[in-house]
């Protein structure tokens, strides 16, 4: 248990070390998690008015959730992002099972799970891309731009 507590204690330090803002990162993750509640609400009798909107919501919300969770939980190390992906995959399956079994006016749709998986991959790709950009920027800042060494003249 001490390892888990140490991990969570270290997160704000790592976020600041990589140049991030703890309030912004945690706030965006909180927003993404709150928006996930919408998956568990019944639809109005007319359903969603625009065709394909449900699939777009699944893709974008899962991408946002994985990206923001990765930025909070794995700002400098790779280890936790795998657990973020596993948790997102389980969440995708649970959402569809709950919609199919327990929510009036909703039905589980395997195509929604497919869009969830694509969203998870997109979020993971955005997280990895952002890390690469931050690393490249940090390397440019660290490298000193020393003046050229003058050769002695003979």
Short mmCIF file of N, CA and C in Angstrom, two decimals:
data_model
loop_
_atom_site.label_atom_id
_atom_site.label_comp_id
_atom_site.label_asym_id
_atom_site.label_seq_id
_atom_site.Cartn_x
_atom_site.Cartn_y
_atom_site.Cartn_z
N UNK A 1 0.81 -1.20 0.00
CA UNK A 1 0.00 0.00 0.00
C UNK A 1 0.86 1.26 0.00
N UNK A 2 2.05 1.17 0.61
CA UNK A 2 2.93 2.34 0.64
C UNK A 2 3.36 2.73 -0.76
N UNK A 3 3.53 1.75 -1.64
CA UNK A 3 3.91 2.04 -3.02
C UNK A 3 2.84 2.83 -3.75
N UNK A 4 1.57 2.47 -3.52
CA UNK A 4 0.47 3.18 -4.15
C UNK A 4 0.39 4.61 -3.62
N UNK A 5 0.52 4.76 -2.30
CA UNK A 5 0.49 6.10 -1.71
C UNK A 5 1.64 6.95 -2.22
N UNK A 6 2.82 6.34 -2.33
CA UNK A 6 3.98 7.07 -2.85
C UNK A 6 3.76 7.48 -4.31
N UNK A 7 3.15 6.59 -5.09
CA UNK A 7 2.86 6.90 -6.48
C UNK A 7 1.97 8.14 -6.58
N UNK A 8 0.89 8.17 -5.82
CA UNK A 8 -0.03 9.31 -5.88
C UNK A 8 0.59 10.57 -5.28
N UNK A 9 1.48 10.42 -4.32
CA UNK A 9 2.16 11.57 -3.75
C UNK A 9 3.14 12.18 -4.76
N UNK A 10 3.70 11.34 -5.62
CA UNK A 10 4.69 11.78 -6.58
C UNK A 10 4.09 12.43 -7.83
N UNK A 11 2.81 12.18 -8.11
CA UNK A 11 2.19 12.67 -9.34
C UNK A 11 2.30 14.19 -9.51
N UNK A 12 1.90 15.00 -8.52
CA UNK A 12 2.01 16.46 -8.74
C UNK A 12 3.43 16.91 -9.03
N UNK A 13 4.41 16.30 -8.39
CA UNK A 13 5.80 16.67 -8.61
C UNK A 13 6.20 16.35 -10.05
N UNK A 14 5.80 15.18 -10.53
CA UNK A 14 6.15 14.79 -11.90
C UNK A 14 5.45 15.68 -12.92
N UNK A 15 4.20 16.04 -12.66
CA UNK A 15 3.47 16.92 -13.59
C UNK A 15 4.19 18.25 -13.71
N UNK A 16 4.58 18.83 -12.59
CA UNK A 16 5.28 20.12 -12.62
C UNK A 16 6.65 19.96 -13.28
N UNK A 17 7.32 18.85 -13.01
CA UNK A 17 8.65 18.62 -13.58
C UNK A 17 8.61 18.56 -15.11
N UNK A 18 7.54 18.02 -15.67
CA UNK A 18 7.45 17.96 -17.14
C UNK A 18 6.85 19.23 -17.73
N UNK A 19 6.58 20.20 -16.86
CA UNK A 19 6.10 21.49 -17.36
C UNK A 19 4.60 21.60 -17.42
N UNK A 20 3.88 20.77 -16.70
CA UNK A 20 2.42 20.81 -16.74
C UNK A 20 1.83 21.56 -15.57
N UNK A 21 0.55 21.81 -15.67
CA UNK A 21 -0.20 22.48 -14.62
C UNK A 21 -1.10 21.44 -13.94
N UNK A 22 -0.89 21.23 -12.64
CA UNK A 22 -1.67 20.25 -11.90
C UNK A 22 -3.16 20.59 -11.93
N UNK A 23 -3.56 21.85 -11.65
CA UNK A 23 -5.00 22.15 -11.67
C UNK A 23 -5.64 21.92 -13.04
N UNK A 24 -4.96 22.32 -14.12
CA UNK A 24 -5.53 22.14 -15.45
C UNK A 24 -5.66 20.66 -15.79
N UNK A 25 -4.62 19.90 -15.53
CA UNK A 25 -4.65 18.48 -15.88
C UNK A 25 -5.70 17.73 -15.08
N UNK A 26 -5.77 17.98 -13.78
CA UNK A 26 -6.76 17.28 -12.96
C UNK A 26 -8.17 17.78 -13.27
N UNK A 27 -8.30 19.06 -13.56
CA UNK A 27 -9.62 19.60 -13.91
C UNK A 27 -10.17 19.00 -15.19
N UNK A 28 -9.32 18.88 -16.22
CA UNK A 28 -9.77 18.29 -17.48
C UNK A 28 -10.10 16.81 -17.32
N UNK A 29 -9.31 16.10 -16.50
CA UNK A 29 -9.63 14.70 -16.23
C UNK A 29 -10.96 14.60 -15.50
N UNK A 30 -11.18 15.46 -14.51
CA UNK A 30 -12.46 15.46 -13.79
C UNK A 30 -13.63 15.71 -14.72
N UNK A 31 -13.48 16.66 -15.64
CA UNK A 31 -14.54 16.94 -16.62
C UNK A 31 -14.81 15.72 -17.49
N UNK A 32 -13.75 15.08 -17.98
CA UNK A 32 -13.94 13.90 -18.82
C UNK A 32 -14.65 12.79 -18.05
N UNK A 33 -14.28 12.60 -16.79
CA UNK A 33 -14.93 11.56 -15.99
C UNK A 33 -16.40 11.89 -15.72
N UNK A 34 -16.69 13.15 -15.45
CA UNK A 34 -18.10 13.56 -15.23
C UNK A 34 -18.91 13.34 -16.50
N UNK A 35 -18.34 13.66 -17.65
CA UNK A 35 -19.07 13.47 -18.91
C UNK A 35 -19.36 12.00 -19.18
N UNK A 36 -18.53 11.10 -18.65
CA UNK A 36 -18.78 9.67 -18.80
C UNK A 36 -20.08 9.24 -18.14
N UNK A 37 -20.57 10.01 -17.19
CA UNK A 37 -21.84 9.68 -16.53
C UNK A 37 -22.97 9.64 -17.55
N UNK A 38 -22.85 10.43 -18.61
CA UNK A 38 -23.88 10.45 -19.64
C UNK A 38 -24.15 9.09 -20.27
N UNK A 39 -23.17 8.20 -20.26
CA UNK A 39 -23.37 6.86 -20.80
C UNK A 39 -24.38 6.06 -19.98
N UNK A 40 -24.61 6.47 -18.74
CA UNK A 40 -25.49 5.71 -17.85
C UNK A 40 -26.84 6.38 -17.64
N UNK A 41 -27.15 7.40 -18.45
CA UNK A 41 -28.44 8.09 -18.35
C UNK A 41 -29.37 7.61 -19.45
N UNK A 42 -30.67 7.53 -19.16
CA UNK A 42 -31.61 7.13 -20.21
C UNK A 42 -31.73 8.23 -21.27
N UNK A 43 -32.01 7.82 -22.49
CA UNK A 43 -32.22 8.78 -23.57
C UNK A 43 -33.65 9.28 -23.55
N UNK A 44 -33.85 10.45 -24.13
CA UNK A 44 -35.22 10.94 -24.28
C UNK A 44 -35.95 10.05 -25.28
N UNK A 45 -37.30 10.05 -25.29
CA UNK A 45 -38.04 9.14 -26.18
C UNK A 45 -37.66 9.25 -27.66
N UNK A 46 -37.28 10.44 -28.11
CA UNK A 46 -36.89 10.60 -29.52
C UNK A 46 -35.50 10.09 -29.81
N UNK A 47 -34.72 9.84 -28.78
CA UNK A 47 -33.34 9.39 -28.97
C UNK A 47 -32.46 10.56 -29.39
N UNK A 48 -31.34 10.23 -29.99
CA UNK A 48 -30.42 11.26 -30.48
C UNK A 48 -30.85 11.64 -31.88
N UNK A 49 -30.98 12.92 -32.13
CA UNK A 49 -31.51 13.41 -33.39
C UNK A 49 -30.59 13.24 -34.58
N UNK A 50 -29.30 13.33 -34.39
CA UNK A 50 -28.37 13.26 -35.51
C UNK A 50 -27.81 11.86 -35.67
N UNK A 51 -27.87 11.32 -36.89
CA UNK A 51 -27.28 10.00 -37.11
C UNK A 51 -25.77 10.04 -36.92
N UNK A 52 -25.25 9.06 -36.22
CA UNK A 52 -23.82 8.97 -36.00
C UNK A 52 -23.30 9.77 -34.82
N UNK A 53 -24.14 10.61 -34.22
CA UNK A 53 -23.70 11.43 -33.09
C UNK A 53 -23.29 10.55 -31.92
N UNK A 54 -24.03 9.47 -31.69
CA UNK A 54 -23.71 8.56 -30.59
C UNK A 54 -22.31 7.99 -30.75
N UNK A 55 -21.97 7.59 -31.96
CA UNK A 55 -20.65 7.01 -32.21
C UNK A 55 -19.55 8.06 -32.03
N UNK A 56 -19.80 9.27 -32.49
CA UNK A 56 -18.82 10.36 -32.32
C UNK A 56 -18.60 10.66 -30.85
N UNK A 57 -19.69 10.65 -30.06
CA UNK A 57 -19.57 10.91 -28.62
C UNK A 57 -18.73 9.82 -27.97
N UNK A 58 -18.98 8.57 -28.32
CA UNK A 58 -18.19 7.47 -27.76
C UNK A 58 -16.71 7.65 -28.09
N UNK A 59 -16.40 7.88 -29.36
CA UNK A 59 -15.02 8.02 -29.79
C UNK A 59 -14.35 9.19 -29.08
N UNK A 60 -14.96 10.36 -29.11
CA UNK A 60 -14.33 11.56 -28.55
C UNK A 60 -14.21 11.50 -27.03
N UNK A 61 -15.23 10.98 -26.36
CA UNK A 61 -15.18 10.95 -24.91
C UNK A 61 -14.16 9.93 -24.39
N UNK A 62 -14.07 8.79 -25.05
CA UNK A 62 -13.05 7.83 -24.63
C UNK A 62 -11.65 8.36 -24.95
N UNK A 63 -11.48 9.03 -26.08
CA UNK A 63 -10.18 9.63 -26.40
C UNK A 63 -9.81 10.68 -25.36
N UNK A 64 -10.75 11.54 -25.01
CA UNK A 64 -10.48 12.59 -24.02
C UNK A 64 -10.17 12.00 -22.65
N UNK A 65 -10.89 10.95 -22.28
CA UNK A 65 -10.67 10.34 -20.97
C UNK A 65 -9.29 9.70 -20.88
N UNK A 66 -8.90 8.94 -21.89
CA UNK A 66 -7.59 8.28 -21.88
C UNK A 66 -6.47 9.32 -21.94
N UNK A 67 -6.62 10.32 -22.80
CA UNK A 67 -5.59 11.36 -22.93
C UNK A 67 -5.40 12.12 -21.61
N UNK A 68 -6.50 12.55 -21.00
CA UNK A 68 -6.38 13.33 -19.77
C UNK A 68 -5.92 12.46 -18.60
N UNK A 69 -6.38 11.22 -18.54
CA UNK A 69 -5.92 10.32 -17.47
C UNK A 69 -4.42 10.04 -17.63
N UNK A 70 -3.97 9.86 -18.85
CA UNK A 70 -2.55 9.66 -19.09
C UNK A 70 -1.73 10.86 -18.70
N UNK A 71 -2.24 12.06 -18.97
CA UNK A 71 -1.51 13.28 -18.61
C UNK A 71 -1.41 13.47 -17.10
N UNK A 72 -2.40 12.95 -16.37
CA UNK A 72 -2.35 13.07 -14.91
C UNK A 72 -1.56 11.91 -14.30
N UNK A 73 -1.86 10.69 -14.68
CA UNK A 73 -1.27 9.53 -14.03
C UNK A 73 0.09 9.13 -14.58
N UNK A 74 0.38 9.50 -15.81
CA UNK A 74 1.66 9.09 -16.41
C UNK A 74 2.34 10.26 -17.10
N UNK A 75 2.63 11.33 -16.37
CA UNK A 75 3.25 12.48 -17.03
C UNK A 75 4.70 12.24 -17.42
N UNK A 76 5.40 11.37 -16.69
CA UNK A 76 6.82 11.19 -16.96
C UNK A 76 7.21 9.73 -17.14
N UNK A 77 6.34 8.82 -16.80
CA UNK A 77 6.65 7.39 -16.90
C UNK A 77 5.57 6.70 -17.71
N UNK A 78 5.91 5.56 -18.28
CA UNK A 78 4.95 4.85 -19.12
C UNK A 78 4.08 3.88 -18.34
N UNK A 79 4.51 3.37 -17.22
CA UNK A 79 3.84 2.27 -16.55
C UNK A 79 2.33 2.45 -16.39
N UNK A 80 1.84 3.53 -15.82
CA UNK A 80 0.41 3.61 -15.55
C UNK A 80 -0.47 3.70 -16.80
N UNK A 81 0.05 4.14 -17.93
CA UNK A 81 -0.82 4.31 -19.10
C UNK A 81 -1.41 2.97 -19.54
N UNK A 82 -0.69 1.89 -19.34
CA UNK A 82 -1.25 0.57 -19.65
C UNK A 82 -2.48 0.28 -18.81
N UNK A 83 -2.42 0.65 -17.54
CA UNK A 83 -3.57 0.45 -16.66
C UNK A 83 -4.71 1.37 -17.04
N UNK A 84 -4.39 2.56 -17.52
CA UNK A 84 -5.44 3.48 -17.99
C UNK A 84 -6.17 2.85 -19.18
N UNK A 85 -5.41 2.27 -20.09
CA UNK A 85 -6.01 1.63 -21.27
C UNK A 85 -6.86 0.43 -20.86
N UNK A 86 -6.35 -0.40 -19.96
CA UNK A 86 -7.11 -1.56 -19.49
C UNK A 86 -8.41 -1.10 -18.82
N UNK A 87 -8.32 -0.09 -17.95
CA UNK A 87 -9.51 0.42 -17.27
C UNK A 87 -10.51 0.98 -18.29
N UNK A 88 -10.02 1.66 -19.32
CA UNK A 88 -10.92 2.21 -20.35
C UNK A 88 -11.60 1.10 -21.14
N UNK A 89 -10.86 0.04 -21.45
CA UNK A 89 -11.47 -1.09 -22.18
C UNK A 89 -12.55 -1.77 -21.33
N UNK A 90 -12.27 -1.97 -20.05
CA UNK A 90 -13.28 -2.56 -19.16
C UNK A 90 -14.47 -1.63 -19.06
N UNK A 91 -14.22 -0.33 -18.94
CA UNK A 91 -15.30 0.65 -18.85
C UNK A 91 -16.17 0.60 -20.11
N UNK A 92 -15.56 0.46 -21.28
CA UNK A 92 -16.31 0.39 -22.53
C UNK A 92 -17.27 -0.79 -22.52
N UNK A 93 -16.79 -1.94 -22.06
CA UNK A 93 -17.64 -3.13 -22.00
C UNK A 93 -18.75 -2.97 -20.95
N UNK A 94 -18.40 -2.41 -19.80
CA UNK A 94 -19.39 -2.22 -18.73
C UNK A 94 -20.48 -1.25 -19.19
N UNK A 95 -20.10 -0.19 -19.87
CA UNK A 95 -21.08 0.79 -20.35
C UNK A 95 -22.13 0.10 -21.21
N UNK A 96 -21.67 -0.69 -22.16
CA UNK A 96 -22.61 -1.33 -23.08
C UNK A 96 -23.45 -2.40 -22.38
N UNK A 97 -22.86 -3.13 -21.46
CA UNK A 97 -23.64 -4.12 -20.70
C UNK A 97 -24.71 -3.45 -19.85
N UNK A 98 -24.34 -2.39 -19.15
CA UNK A 98 -25.31 -1.67 -18.32
C UNK A 98 -26.40 -1.05 -19.18
N UNK A 99 -26.02 -0.46 -20.31
CA UNK A 99 -27.03 0.13 -21.20
C UNK A 99 -27.99 -0.94 -21.69
N UNK A 100 -27.48 -2.11 -22.00
CA UNK A 100 -28.32 -3.19 -22.54
C UNK A 100 -29.24 -3.78 -21.47
N UNK A 101 -28.73 -3.93 -20.26
CA UNK A 101 -29.47 -4.63 -19.21
C UNK A 101 -30.32 -3.71 -18.35
N UNK A 102 -29.81 -2.54 -17.99
CA UNK A 102 -30.42 -1.81 -16.89
C UNK A 102 -30.97 -0.42 -17.22
N UNK A 103 -30.72 0.12 -18.39
CA UNK A 103 -31.15 1.50 -18.64
C UNK A 103 -32.28 1.52 -19.66
N UNK A 104 -33.44 2.02 -19.25
CA UNK A 104 -34.57 2.09 -20.17
C UNK A 104 -34.27 3.00 -21.37
N UNK A 105 -34.66 2.56 -22.53
CA UNK A 105 -34.45 3.35 -23.74
C UNK A 105 -33.06 3.25 -24.31
N UNK A 106 -32.20 2.46 -23.70
CA UNK A 106 -30.83 2.29 -24.20
C UNK A 106 -30.62 0.82 -24.53
N UNK A 107 -29.73 0.57 -25.45
CA UNK A 107 -29.40 -0.82 -25.77
C UNK A 107 -27.90 -0.91 -25.96
N UNK A 108 -27.35 -2.05 -25.59
CA UNK A 108 -25.93 -2.27 -25.79
C UNK A 108 -25.65 -2.45 -27.28
N UNK A 109 -24.60 -1.82 -27.76
CA UNK A 109 -24.29 -1.88 -29.17
C UNK A 109 -22.81 -2.23 -29.34
N UNK A 110 -22.53 -3.38 -29.95
CA UNK A 110 -21.12 -3.75 -30.15
C UNK A 110 -20.35 -2.73 -30.99
N UNK A 111 -21.03 -2.01 -31.88
CA UNK A 111 -20.36 -0.99 -32.68
C UNK A 111 -19.90 0.16 -31.79
N UNK A 112 -20.66 0.45 -30.73
CA UNK A 112 -20.22 1.47 -29.77
C UNK A 112 -18.90 1.05 -29.12
N UNK A 113 -18.76 -0.22 -28.81
CA UNK A 113 -17.51 -0.71 -28.21
C UNK A 113 -16.36 -0.51 -29.21
N UNK A 114 -16.62 -0.76 -30.48
CA UNK A 114 -15.60 -0.54 -31.50
C UNK A 114 -15.17 0.93 -31.52
N UNK A 115 -16.13 1.84 -31.48
CA UNK A 115 -15.80 3.27 -31.46
C UNK A 115 -15.09 3.65 -30.16
N UNK A 116 -15.45 2.99 -29.06
CA UNK A 116 -14.74 3.23 -27.80
C UNK A 116 -13.27 2.83 -27.93
N UNK A 117 -13.02 1.68 -28.54
CA UNK A 117 -11.65 1.19 -28.71
C UNK A 117 -10.86 2.14 -29.62
N UNK A 118 -11.49 2.62 -30.69
CA UNK A 118 -10.81 3.59 -31.56
C UNK A 118 -10.51 4.87 -30.77
N UNK A 119 -11.46 5.30 -29.93
CA UNK A 119 -11.23 6.48 -29.09
C UNK A 119 -10.10 6.26 -28.11
N UNK A 120 -10.03 5.07 -27.54
CA UNK A 120 -8.94 4.74 -26.61
C UNK A 120 -7.60 4.82 -27.35
N UNK A 121 -7.54 4.26 -28.55
CA UNK A 121 -6.31 4.31 -29.34
C UNK A 121 -5.95 5.76 -29.69
N UNK A 122 -6.95 6.55 -30.04
CA UNK A 122 -6.71 7.96 -30.35
C UNK A 122 -6.17 8.70 -29.13
N UNK A 123 -6.78 8.48 -27.97
CA UNK A 123 -6.32 9.12 -26.74
C UNK A 123 -4.90 8.71 -26.39
N UNK A 124 -4.60 7.43 -26.57
CA UNK A 124 -3.25 6.93 -26.31
C UNK A 124 -2.24 7.57 -27.27
N UNK A 125 -2.64 7.68 -28.54
CA UNK A 125 -1.76 8.32 -29.52
C UNK A 125 -1.53 9.80 -29.22
N UNK A 126 -2.58 10.50 -28.81
CA UNK A 126 -2.42 11.91 -28.43
C UNK A 126 -1.52 12.05 -27.22
N UNK A 127 -1.68 11.16 -26.24
CA UNK A 127 -0.84 11.18 -25.05
C UNK A 127 0.63 10.97 -25.42
N UNK A 128 0.89 9.96 -26.26
CA UNK A 128 2.26 9.66 -26.67
C UNK A 128 2.84 10.81 -27.49
N UNK A 129 2.05 11.39 -28.37
CA UNK A 129 2.52 12.52 -29.17
C UNK A 129 2.85 13.73 -28.32
N UNK A 130 2.01 14.00 -27.34
CA UNK A 130 2.27 15.14 -26.46
C UNK A 130 3.55 14.93 -25.67
N UNK A 131 3.79 13.71 -25.21
CA UNK A 131 5.02 13.39 -24.47
C UNK A 131 6.25 13.57 -25.36
N UNK A 132 6.15 13.12 -26.61
CA UNK A 132 7.28 13.27 -27.52
C UNK A 132 7.58 14.75 -27.78
N UNK A 133 6.54 15.55 -27.97
CA UNK A 133 6.75 16.98 -28.20
C UNK A 133 7.37 17.65 -26.98
N UNK A 134 6.90 17.30 -25.79
CA UNK A 134 7.47 17.88 -24.57
C UNK A 134 8.93 17.47 -24.41
N UNK A 135 9.24 16.21 -24.70
CA UNK A 135 10.62 15.74 -24.58
C UNK A 135 11.53 16.47 -25.57
N UNK A 136 11.05 16.62 -26.80
CA UNK A 136 11.85 17.31 -27.82
C UNK A 136 12.08 18.77 -27.42
N UNK A 137 11.05 19.42 -26.89
CA UNK A 137 11.20 20.81 -26.45
C UNK A 137 12.16 20.91 -25.28
N UNK A 138 12.10 19.96 -24.36
CA UNK A 138 13.01 19.97 -23.21
C UNK A 138 14.46 19.75 -23.66
N UNK A 139 14.66 18.90 -24.63
CA UNK A 139 16.01 18.66 -25.12
C UNK A 139 16.58 19.90 -25.79
N UNK A 140 15.74 20.63 -26.51
CA UNK A 140 16.20 21.87 -27.15
C UNK A 140 16.58 22.91 -26.11
N UNK A 141 15.84 22.95 -24.99
CA UNK A 141 16.14 23.92 -23.94
C UNK A 141 17.40 23.55 -23.17
N UNK A 142 17.67 22.27 -23.01
CA UNK A 142 18.80 21.81 -22.22
C UNK A 142 20.11 22.00 -22.96
N UNK A 143 20.08 21.78 -24.26
CA UNK A 143 21.31 21.88 -25.04
C UNK A 143 21.79 23.33 -25.05
N UNK A 144 22.96 23.57 -24.50
CA UNK A 144 23.46 24.95 -24.50
C UNK A 144 23.92 25.34 -25.90
N UNK A 145 23.68 26.55 -26.22
CA UNK A 145 24.14 27.03 -27.52
C UNK A 145 25.46 27.76 -27.29
N UNK A 146 26.50 26.98 -27.16
CA UNK A 146 27.83 27.52 -26.87
C UNK A 146 28.40 28.12 -28.16
N UNK A 147 29.15 29.19 -27.99
CA UNK A 147 29.79 29.75 -29.19
C UNK A 147 30.82 28.77 -29.74
N UNK A 148 31.07 28.83 -31.00
CA UNK A 148 32.05 27.89 -31.59
C UNK A 148 33.43 28.11 -30.97
N UNK A 149 34.15 27.03 -30.85
CA UNK A 149 35.50 27.09 -30.30
C UNK A 149 36.42 27.65 -31.36
N UNK A 150 37.13 28.67 -30.96
CA UNK A 150 38.05 29.29 -31.92
C UNK A 150 39.34 28.49 -31.97
N UNK A 151 39.81 28.32 -33.16
CA UNK A 151 41.06 27.60 -33.36
C UNK A 151 42.22 28.59 -33.24
N UNK A 152 43.28 28.19 -32.56
CA UNK A 152 44.45 29.11 -32.49
C UNK A 152 45.04 29.32 -33.88
N UNK A 153 45.37 30.55 -34.16
CA UNK A 153 45.93 30.84 -35.47
C UNK A 153 47.44 30.67 -35.45
N UNK A 154 48.00 30.22 -36.51
CA UNK A 154 49.43 29.96 -36.58
C UNK A 154 50.09 30.93 -37.49
#
